[in-house]
């Protein structure tokens, strides 16, 4: 599925040692996410992070958010997608932020992730099967 998404973007991608995707044949930034049968890739001139989370993974998302001690009234699938997109924006894996005081706040129809430096606003996109979050 990733190959199809990347072919649609018309670019060649490799992965850096930290696992983050990197464009080979052009300048710019790319972020990729997949969950179940869904894949999304986004290209930008500026750093960007994207994540999609299946609605059916709400229990898993809740467990991870509880483990990270994130307390927010928003839907756990929305929160997890926002957090993952923010982490991808900073090229961080979840294991690299276990010692940080993370928070997620509701900001209208978006979520704000705190604890990774400057506040990061995640724009949410809702679909029947999943939620997609974009940061950058």
Coordinates of C-alpha atoms in Angstrom, one line a residue:
X1 CA 0.0 0.0 0.0
X2 CA 2.8 2.4 0.8
X3 CA 4.3 1.9 -2.7
X4 CA 0.9 2.8 -4.3
X5 CA 0.6 6.0 -2.1
X6 CA 4.2 7.0 -3.0
X7 CA 3.6 6.3 -6.7
X8 CA 0.6 8.6 -6.6
X9 CA 2.9 11.4 -5.2
X10 CA 5.5 10.6 -7.9
X11 CA 8.5 10.5 -5.7
X12 CA 11.2 8.1 -4.5
X13 CA 11.6 7.6 -0.7
X14 CA 14.2 6.0 1.5
X15 CA 14.3 5.7 5.3
X16 CA 16.8 7.4 7.6
X17 CA 18.3 5.4 10.5
X18 CA 15.6 6.7 12.8
X19 CA 13.0 5.2 10.5
X20 CA 11.7 8.5 9.2
X21 CA 11.0 8.6 5.4
X22 CA 13.2 10.9 3.3
X23 CA 12.7 12.0 -0.3
X24 CA 15.5 10.9 -2.6
X25 CA 14.7 12.7 -5.9
X26 CA 13.5 16.1 -4.7
X27 CA 13.7 18.7 -1.9
X28 CA 11.0 18.7 0.6
X29 CA 9.5 16.6 3.4
X30 CA 7.2 13.6 3.4
X31 CA 5.2 11.8 6.1
X32 CA 3.6 8.4 5.7
X33 CA 1.0 6.5 7.8
X34 CA -0.9 3.3 7.5
X35 CA -3.3 1.4 9.6
X36 CA -5.2 -1.7 8.5
X37 CA -5.9 -1.4 4.7
X38 CA -5.5 2.4 4.7
X39 CA -2.4 4.3 3.7
X40 CA -1.8 8.0 3.5
X41 CA 1.3 10.0 2.4
X42 CA 1.8 13.7 2.3
X43 CA 4.5 15.9 0.7
X44 CA 5.4 19.5 1.8
X45 CA 8.1 22.1 1.4
X46 CA 8.1 22.4 5.3
X47 CA 8.4 19.6 7.9
X48 CA 5.1 17.8 8.2
X49 CA 3.6 14.9 10.2
X50 CA 0.6 12.8 9.3
X51 CA -1.1 9.9 11.1
X52 CA -4.3 7.9 10.6
X53 CA -5.9 5.7 13.3
X54 CA -8.7 3.3 12.7
X55 CA -11.8 4.0 14.9
X56 CA -11.7 0.2 15.7
X57 CA -8.5 0.8 17.6
X58 CA -10.1 3.0 20.3
X59 CA -9.3 0.6 23.1
X60 CA -5.6 0.3 22.1
X61 CA -5.4 4.1 21.7
X62 CA -6.9 4.6 25.2
X63 CA -4.4 2.1 26.7
X64 CA -1.4 4.0 25.2
X65 CA -2.7 7.4 26.2
X66 CA -3.3 6.1 29.8
X67 CA 0.3 4.7 29.8
X68 CA 1.6 8.1 28.8
X69 CA -0.6 9.8 31.5
X70 CA -2.3 12.0 28.9
X71 CA -5.7 13.2 30.2
X72 CA -7.9 14.9 27.6
X73 CA -11.7 14.8 27.0
X74 CA -11.3 14.3 23.2
X75 CA -11.9 11.0 21.5
X76 CA -8.9 8.7 22.1
X77 CA -8.6 7.9 18.4
X78 CA -8.3 11.6 17.7
X79 CA -5.8 12.1 20.5
X80 CA -3.6 9.2 19.3
X81 CA -3.6 10.3 15.7
X82 CA -2.7 13.9 16.8
X83 CA 0.1 12.6 19.1
X84 CA 1.6 10.4 16.4
X85 CA 1.4 13.2 13.8
X86 CA 3.2 15.5 16.2
X87 CA 5.9 12.9 16.9
X88 CA 6.4 12.4 13.2
X89 CA 6.7 16.1 12.7
X90 CA 9.7 16.0 15.1
X91 CA 10.9 12.6 13.8
X92 CA 10.4 11.0 17.2
X93 CA 9.2 7.6 18.1
X94 CA 6.9 7.2 21.1
X95 CA 9.6 5.5 23.1
X96 CA 11.7 8.7 22.9
X97 CA 9.1 10.8 24.8
X98 CA 8.3 8.5 27.8
X99 CA 10.1 10.9 30.2
X100 CA 8.3 14.0 28.9
X101 CA 5.2 15.7 30.4
X102 CA 2.9 15.4 27.4
X103 CA -0.6 17.0 27.2
X104 CA -3.2 17.2 24.5
X105 CA -5.7 20.1 24.6
X106 CA -8.9 20.7 22.6
X107 CA -8.6 23.8 20.3
X108 CA -12.0 24.1 18.5
X109 CA -12.0 21.4 15.9
X110 CA -8.3 20.7 16.3
X111 CA -6.1 19.3 19.0
X112 CA -2.9 20.8 20.4
X113 CA 0.0 18.6 21.5
X114 CA 2.2 20.0 24.3
X115 CA 5.5 18.7 25.6
X116 CA 7.5 18.4 22.4
X117 CA 8.8 22.0 22.4
X118 CA 6.5 24.6 21.0
X119 CA 2.8 23.7 21.0
X120 CA 1.8 21.7 17.9
X121 CA -1.6 22.1 16.4
X122 CA -3.1 19.0 14.8
X123 CA -5.8 19.5 12.2
X124 CA -8.2 16.5 12.3
X125 CA -10.0 14.9 9.3
X126 CA -12.8 12.5 10.1
X127 CA -13.8 9.6 7.9
X128 CA -16.2 6.7 8.6
X129 CA -13.4 4.2 9.4
X130 CA -10.6 6.4 10.7
X131 CA -9.4 9.7 11.9
X132 CA -6.4 11.5 10.2
X133 CA -4.3 14.2 11.9
X134 CA -1.9 16.5 10.2
X135 CA 0.8 18.7 11.9
X136 CA 3.1 21.1 10.3

